[in-house]
Amino acid sequence: MSDCLFCKIIAGEIPSKKVYEDELCYAFYDIAPQAPVHFLVVPREHIAAASELSEENAAVVAHIFSVIARLAKELNLTGGYRVVTNAGADARQTVKHLHFHVLAGAELSEKMA
Ligand code: AMP
Ligand code: ZN
């Protein structure tokens, strides 16, 4: 998608602080962190949101969760972590490219919303 911020980050057209990349996904630190550790994991394929997942394209989500588990070990997130994805206006999704927030490094709010 030519007009997508995260597609441009994946392509290296917009700088990011990379955490990890492989053939299916890219991970980078959030520009406005909401926890001591806050990074995003996105599929390389442009999928607009979790609401656009189907049997045909959802395998990447399992891959991303396995990557997150590995990164959590490498980054020593021993206290745990939270994974969040916002889909649509009510969830306040601002970037229309599927992404998983990984939040960690402190005890997080008990509120989910
Ligand atoms: P969401 O509100 O779920 O769509 O989350 C979008 C996230 O992208 C927000 O947490 C932003 O801080 C983050 N973000 C926006 N632009 C950038 C950027 N250039 N580099 C890293 N993170 C960004
Ligand atoms: Zn995109």
Short mmCIF file of N, CA and C and ligand atoms in Angstrom, two decimals:
data_model
loop_
_atom_site.label_atom_id
_atom_site.label_comp_id
_atom_site.label_asym_id
_atom_site.label_seq_id
_atom_site.Cartn_x
_atom_site.Cartn_y
_atom_site.Cartn_z
N MET A 1 0.87 -1.21 0.00
CA MET A 1 0.00 0.00 0.00
C MET A 1 0.89 1.24 0.00
N SER A 2 0.77 2.06 -1.02
CA SER A 2 1.68 3.20 -1.19
C SER A 2 1.45 4.27 -0.13
N ASP A 3 0.24 4.36 0.39
CA ASP A 3 -0.07 5.45 1.31
C ASP A 3 -0.15 4.99 2.77
N CYS A 4 0.52 3.91 3.08
CA CYS A 4 0.41 3.34 4.44
C CYS A 4 1.70 3.59 5.22
N LEU A 5 1.58 4.20 6.38
CA LEU A 5 2.74 4.54 7.21
C LEU A 5 3.58 3.29 7.53
N PHE A 6 2.93 2.22 7.95
CA PHE A 6 3.71 1.04 8.36
C PHE A 6 4.30 0.31 7.15
N CYS A 7 3.63 0.34 5.99
CA CYS A 7 4.27 -0.21 4.78
C CYS A 7 5.53 0.58 4.46
N LYS A 8 5.50 1.90 4.67
CA LYS A 8 6.69 2.73 4.41
C LYS A 8 7.79 2.42 5.42
N ILE A 9 7.42 2.16 6.68
CA ILE A 9 8.42 1.79 7.68
C ILE A 9 9.05 0.45 7.32
N ILE A 10 8.23 -0.52 6.93
CA ILE A 10 8.74 -1.84 6.54
C ILE A 10 9.70 -1.71 5.37
N ALA A 11 9.37 -0.82 4.42
CA ALA A 11 10.21 -0.62 3.23
C ALA A 11 11.45 0.21 3.51
N GLY A 12 11.56 0.76 4.72
CA GLY A 12 12.72 1.59 5.07
C GLY A 12 12.62 3.01 4.57
N GLU A 13 11.45 3.40 4.07
CA GLU A 13 11.26 4.76 3.55
C GLU A 13 11.06 5.77 4.68
N ILE A 14 10.61 5.27 5.83
CA ILE A 14 10.48 6.08 7.04
C ILE A 14 11.29 5.36 8.11
N PRO A 15 12.16 6.10 8.84
CA PRO A 15 13.03 5.42 9.81
C PRO A 15 12.26 4.85 10.99
N SER A 16 12.80 3.78 11.55
CA SER A 16 12.21 3.19 12.75
C SER A 16 13.34 2.55 13.55
N LYS A 17 13.05 2.31 14.81
CA LYS A 17 14.02 1.65 15.68
C LYS A 17 13.67 0.16 15.71
N LYS A 18 14.37 -0.59 14.87
CA LYS A 18 14.02 -2.00 14.65
C LYS A 18 14.30 -2.85 15.89
N VAL A 19 13.37 -3.74 16.18
CA VAL A 19 13.56 -4.75 17.22
C VAL A 19 13.92 -6.08 16.58
N TYR A 20 13.26 -6.38 15.45
CA TYR A 20 13.39 -7.71 14.83
C TYR A 20 12.75 -7.65 13.46
N GLU A 21 13.24 -8.50 12.55
CA GLU A 21 12.53 -8.68 11.28
C GLU A 21 12.79 -10.07 10.75
N ASP A 22 11.84 -10.58 10.00
CA ASP A 22 12.03 -11.82 9.24
C ASP A 22 11.20 -11.70 7.97
N GLU A 23 11.03 -12.82 7.28
CA GLU A 23 10.37 -12.76 5.97
C GLU A 23 8.88 -12.44 6.07
N LEU A 24 8.31 -12.60 7.26
CA LEU A 24 6.86 -12.41 7.41
C LEU A 24 6.47 -11.18 8.22
N CYS A 25 7.36 -10.72 9.09
CA CYS A 25 6.96 -9.63 9.98
C CYS A 25 8.12 -8.69 10.29
N TYR A 26 7.75 -7.55 10.86
CA TYR A 26 8.72 -6.52 11.23
C TYR A 26 8.30 -5.97 12.59
N ALA A 27 9.28 -5.78 13.48
CA ALA A 27 8.99 -5.27 14.83
C ALA A 27 9.84 -4.03 15.08
N PHE A 28 9.23 -3.00 15.68
CA PHE A 28 9.93 -1.74 15.92
C PHE A 28 9.32 -1.04 17.13
N TYR A 29 10.13 -0.19 17.77
CA TYR A 29 9.66 0.49 18.96
C TYR A 29 8.63 1.57 18.61
N ASP A 30 7.60 1.67 19.44
CA ASP A 30 6.55 2.67 19.24
C ASP A 30 7.15 4.07 19.49
N ILE A 31 6.76 5.02 18.65
CA ILE A 31 7.31 6.37 18.73
C ILE A 31 6.79 7.12 19.96
N ALA A 32 5.68 6.68 20.52
CA ALA A 32 5.08 7.33 21.70
C ALA A 32 4.77 6.25 22.74
N PRO A 33 5.80 5.73 23.39
CA PRO A 33 5.61 4.55 24.25
C PRO A 33 4.62 4.79 25.40
N GLN A 34 3.80 3.78 25.65
CA GLN A 34 2.82 3.85 26.74
C GLN A 34 3.19 2.90 27.87
N ALA A 35 4.39 2.36 27.84
CA ALA A 35 4.93 1.52 28.91
C ALA A 35 6.44 1.59 28.78
N PRO A 36 7.19 1.18 29.82
CA PRO A 36 8.65 1.24 29.72
C PRO A 36 9.19 0.51 28.48
N VAL A 37 8.56 -0.61 28.13
CA VAL A 37 8.86 -1.30 26.87
C VAL A 37 7.59 -1.30 26.04
N HIS A 38 7.65 -0.76 24.84
CA HIS A 38 6.47 -0.70 23.97
C HIS A 38 6.95 -0.80 22.53
N PHE A 39 6.74 -1.96 21.94
CA PHE A 39 7.06 -2.09 20.52
C PHE A 39 5.87 -2.67 19.77
N LEU A 40 5.94 -2.56 18.44
CA LEU A 40 4.86 -2.99 17.57
C LEU A 40 5.38 -4.11 16.69
N VAL A 41 4.54 -5.10 16.43
CA VAL A 41 4.89 -6.16 15.48
C VAL A 41 3.83 -6.15 14.39
N VAL A 42 4.29 -6.06 13.15
CA VAL A 42 3.37 -5.93 12.02
C VAL A 42 3.70 -6.99 10.97
N PRO A 43 2.69 -7.50 10.27
CA PRO A 43 2.98 -8.39 9.14
C PRO A 43 3.53 -7.56 7.98
N ARG A 44 4.45 -8.13 7.20
CA ARG A 44 4.93 -7.42 6.01
C ARG A 44 3.79 -7.19 5.02
N GLU A 45 2.89 -8.18 4.96
CA GLU A 45 1.73 -8.04 4.08
C GLU A 45 0.81 -6.96 4.63
N HIS A 46 0.31 -6.10 3.74
CA HIS A 46 -0.62 -5.08 4.20
C HIS A 46 -1.99 -5.71 4.45
N ILE A 47 -2.34 -5.80 5.74
CA ILE A 47 -3.68 -6.21 6.18
C ILE A 47 -4.17 -5.03 7.00
N ALA A 48 -5.34 -4.51 6.72
CA ALA A 48 -5.76 -3.23 7.30
C ALA A 48 -5.98 -3.29 8.81
N ALA A 49 -6.47 -4.42 9.29
CA ALA A 49 -6.80 -4.53 10.72
C ALA A 49 -7.12 -5.99 11.03
N ALA A 50 -7.24 -6.30 12.31
CA ALA A 50 -7.62 -7.66 12.72
C ALA A 50 -8.97 -8.05 12.13
N SER A 51 -9.81 -7.06 11.89
CA SER A 51 -11.14 -7.32 11.31
C SER A 51 -11.06 -7.76 9.85
N GLU A 52 -9.87 -7.67 9.24
CA GLU A 52 -9.69 -8.12 7.85
C GLU A 52 -9.03 -9.48 7.77
N LEU A 53 -8.88 -10.16 8.93
CA LEU A 53 -8.27 -11.49 8.91
C LEU A 53 -9.28 -12.54 8.47
N SER A 54 -8.74 -13.58 7.79
CA SER A 54 -9.58 -14.69 7.32
C SER A 54 -8.72 -15.95 7.36
N GLU A 55 -9.32 -17.09 7.04
CA GLU A 55 -8.54 -18.34 6.98
C GLU A 55 -7.37 -18.20 6.01
N GLU A 56 -7.53 -17.36 5.00
CA GLU A 56 -6.50 -17.24 3.96
C GLU A 56 -5.27 -16.48 4.43
N ASN A 57 -5.44 -15.51 5.33
CA ASN A 57 -4.28 -14.66 5.68
C ASN A 57 -3.94 -14.66 7.17
N ALA A 58 -4.62 -15.47 7.97
CA ALA A 58 -4.44 -15.37 9.43
C ALA A 58 -3.24 -16.15 9.98
N ALA A 59 -2.59 -16.97 9.16
CA ALA A 59 -1.46 -17.75 9.68
C ALA A 59 -0.34 -16.85 10.21
N VAL A 60 -0.22 -15.67 9.62
CA VAL A 60 0.84 -14.75 10.06
C VAL A 60 0.64 -14.33 11.52
N VAL A 61 -0.58 -14.38 12.01
CA VAL A 61 -0.84 -13.98 13.40
C VAL A 61 -0.20 -15.00 14.35
N ALA A 62 -0.32 -16.29 14.04
CA ALA A 62 0.34 -17.31 14.87
C ALA A 62 1.85 -17.11 14.85
N HIS A 63 2.36 -16.80 13.67
CA HIS A 63 3.81 -16.55 13.57
C HIS A 63 4.19 -15.36 14.44
N ILE A 64 3.43 -14.29 14.35
CA ILE A 64 3.75 -13.08 15.12
C ILE A 64 3.73 -13.37 16.62
N PHE A 65 2.76 -14.14 17.08
CA PHE A 65 2.72 -14.44 18.52
C PHE A 65 3.92 -15.31 18.93
N SER A 66 4.38 -16.18 18.06
CA SER A 66 5.58 -16.96 18.41
C SER A 66 6.81 -16.07 18.43
N VAL A 67 6.87 -15.10 17.51
CA VAL A 67 7.97 -14.12 17.50
C VAL A 67 7.94 -13.30 18.79
N ILE A 68 6.76 -12.86 19.21
CA ILE A 68 6.65 -12.06 20.43
C ILE A 68 7.15 -12.87 21.63
N ALA A 69 6.80 -14.13 21.72
CA ALA A 69 7.25 -14.97 22.84
C ALA A 69 8.78 -15.06 22.85
N ARG A 70 9.36 -15.20 21.66
CA ARG A 70 10.83 -15.28 21.56
C ARG A 70 11.47 -13.95 21.95
N LEU A 71 10.92 -12.84 21.44
CA LEU A 71 11.47 -11.52 21.75
C LEU A 71 11.36 -11.23 23.24
N ALA A 72 10.26 -11.65 23.85
CA ALA A 72 10.08 -11.41 25.29
C ALA A 72 11.19 -12.07 26.08
N LYS A 73 11.60 -13.26 25.66
CA LYS A 73 12.72 -13.95 26.33
C LYS A 73 14.01 -13.19 26.07
N GLU A 74 14.24 -12.81 24.82
CA GLU A 74 15.49 -12.12 24.48
C GLU A 74 15.60 -10.77 25.18
N LEU A 75 14.47 -10.09 25.35
CA LEU A 75 14.47 -8.77 25.98
C LEU A 75 14.30 -8.86 27.50
N ASN A 76 14.28 -10.09 28.00
CA ASN A 76 14.18 -10.33 29.46
C ASN A 76 12.92 -9.72 30.06
N LEU A 77 11.81 -9.89 29.39
CA LEU A 77 10.54 -9.39 29.93
C LEU A 77 9.98 -10.44 30.88
N THR A 78 10.73 -10.68 31.95
CA THR A 78 10.42 -11.80 32.83
C THR A 78 9.14 -11.59 33.62
N GLY A 79 8.73 -10.32 33.78
CA GLY A 79 7.52 -10.04 34.54
C GLY A 79 6.25 -10.25 33.73
N GLY A 80 6.39 -10.47 32.44
CA GLY A 80 5.24 -10.66 31.58
C GLY A 80 5.07 -9.51 30.61
N TYR A 81 4.04 -9.61 29.81
CA TYR A 81 3.78 -8.57 28.81
C TYR A 81 2.32 -8.63 28.38
N ARG A 82 1.86 -7.54 27.78
CA ARG A 82 0.49 -7.46 27.26
C ARG A 82 0.58 -7.25 25.75
N VAL A 83 -0.28 -7.96 25.01
CA VAL A 83 -0.37 -7.78 23.56
C VAL A 83 -1.74 -7.20 23.25
N VAL A 84 -1.75 -6.10 22.48
CA VAL A 84 -3.00 -5.40 22.16
C VAL A 84 -3.06 -5.13 20.67
N THR A 85 -4.24 -5.32 20.08
CA THR A 85 -4.45 -4.84 18.72
C THR A 85 -5.76 -4.08 18.67
N ASN A 86 -5.72 -2.90 18.09
CA ASN A 86 -6.91 -2.06 17.96
C ASN A 86 -7.46 -2.23 16.54
N ALA A 87 -8.76 -2.44 16.43
CA ALA A 87 -9.39 -2.61 15.13
C ALA A 87 -10.60 -1.69 15.04
N GLY A 88 -10.48 -0.69 14.18
CA GLY A 88 -11.62 0.17 13.92
C GLY A 88 -11.71 1.40 14.80
N ALA A 89 -12.70 2.23 14.51
CA ALA A 89 -12.82 3.55 15.12
C ALA A 89 -13.06 3.49 16.63
N ASP A 90 -13.95 2.62 17.08
CA ASP A 90 -14.25 2.57 18.52
C ASP A 90 -13.01 2.16 19.32
N ALA A 91 -12.15 1.37 18.74
CA ALA A 91 -10.91 0.96 19.41
C ALA A 91 -9.81 1.99 19.23
N ARG A 92 -10.11 3.07 18.49
CA ARG A 92 -9.15 4.17 18.23
C ARG A 92 -7.93 3.70 17.44
N GLN A 93 -8.17 2.80 16.49
CA GLN A 93 -7.07 2.42 15.59
C GLN A 93 -6.70 3.63 14.74
N THR A 94 -5.43 4.02 14.78
CA THR A 94 -5.00 5.20 14.02
C THR A 94 -4.22 4.84 12.76
N VAL A 95 -3.52 3.72 12.78
CA VAL A 95 -2.76 3.30 11.60
C VAL A 95 -3.44 2.05 11.03
N LYS A 96 -3.88 2.14 9.78
CA LYS A 96 -4.71 1.09 9.19
C LYS A 96 -3.86 -0.01 8.55
N HIS A 97 -2.91 -0.50 9.32
CA HIS A 97 -2.09 -1.67 8.95
C HIS A 97 -2.01 -2.51 10.22
N LEU A 98 -2.48 -3.75 10.16
CA LEU A 98 -2.53 -4.61 11.34
C LEU A 98 -1.24 -4.53 12.14
N HIS A 99 -1.38 -4.28 13.44
CA HIS A 99 -0.20 -4.24 14.29
C HIS A 99 -0.56 -4.71 15.69
N PHE A 100 0.43 -5.33 16.34
CA PHE A 100 0.26 -5.81 17.70
C PHE A 100 1.18 -5.00 18.60
N HIS A 101 0.58 -4.29 19.55
CA HIS A 101 1.36 -3.57 20.55
C HIS A 101 1.85 -4.59 21.58
N VAL A 102 3.12 -4.54 21.92
CA VAL A 102 3.65 -5.33 23.02
C VAL A 102 4.09 -4.36 24.11
N LEU A 103 3.43 -4.46 25.26
CA LEU A 103 3.64 -3.53 26.37
C LEU A 103 4.19 -4.31 27.56
N ALA A 104 5.24 -3.77 28.17
CA ALA A 104 5.89 -4.51 29.26
C ALA A 104 6.80 -3.58 30.04
N GLY A 105 7.47 -4.16 31.03
CA GLY A 105 8.50 -3.43 31.77
C GLY A 105 8.01 -2.82 33.06
N ALA A 106 6.73 -2.99 33.37
CA ALA A 106 6.16 -2.49 34.62
C ALA A 106 4.80 -3.17 34.79
N GLU A 107 4.26 -3.08 36.00
CA GLU A 107 2.90 -3.59 36.19
C GLU A 107 1.95 -2.67 35.45
N LEU A 108 1.18 -3.20 34.54
CA LEU A 108 0.30 -2.40 33.68
C LEU A 108 -1.03 -2.14 34.37
N SER A 109 -1.77 -1.21 33.81
CA SER A 109 -3.10 -0.90 34.34
C SER A 109 -3.97 -2.15 34.39
N GLU A 110 -4.76 -2.25 35.46
CA GLU A 110 -5.68 -3.38 35.52
C GLU A 110 -6.85 -3.19 34.57
N LYS A 111 -7.02 -1.97 34.08
CA LYS A 111 -8.10 -1.68 33.14
C LYS A 111 -7.66 -2.00 31.71
N MET A 112 -8.54 -2.62 30.98
CA MET A 112 -8.24 -2.92 29.58
C MET A 112 -8.83 -1.85 28.68
N ALA A 113 -9.75 -1.06 29.17
CA ALA A 113 -10.39 -0.05 28.34
C ALA A 113 -10.89 1.08 29.22
P1 AMP B 1 -3.08 2.32 17.00
O1 AMP B 1 -3.66 3.50 17.72
O2 AMP B 1 -3.41 1.01 17.62
O3 AMP B 1 -3.40 2.37 15.52
O4 AMP B 1 -1.51 2.43 17.17
C1 AMP B 1 -0.66 3.10 16.31
C2 AMP B 1 0.64 3.26 17.03
O5 AMP B 1 1.63 3.64 16.10
C3 AMP B 1 0.62 4.34 18.11
O6 AMP B 1 0.96 3.76 19.37
C4 AMP B 1 1.68 5.33 17.64
O7 AMP B 1 2.43 5.91 18.69
C5 AMP B 1 2.54 4.48 16.73
N1 AMP B 1 3.26 5.20 15.70
C6 AMP B 1 2.79 6.16 14.86
N2 AMP B 1 3.74 6.58 14.02
C7 AMP B 1 4.87 5.86 14.33
C8 AMP B 1 6.20 5.82 13.83
N3 AMP B 1 6.59 6.62 12.82
N4 AMP B 1 7.09 4.98 14.40
C9 AMP B 1 6.71 4.19 15.42
N5 AMP B 1 5.46 4.15 15.93
C10 AMP B 1 4.55 4.98 15.41
ZN ZN B 2 0.46 -1.13 5.15
#
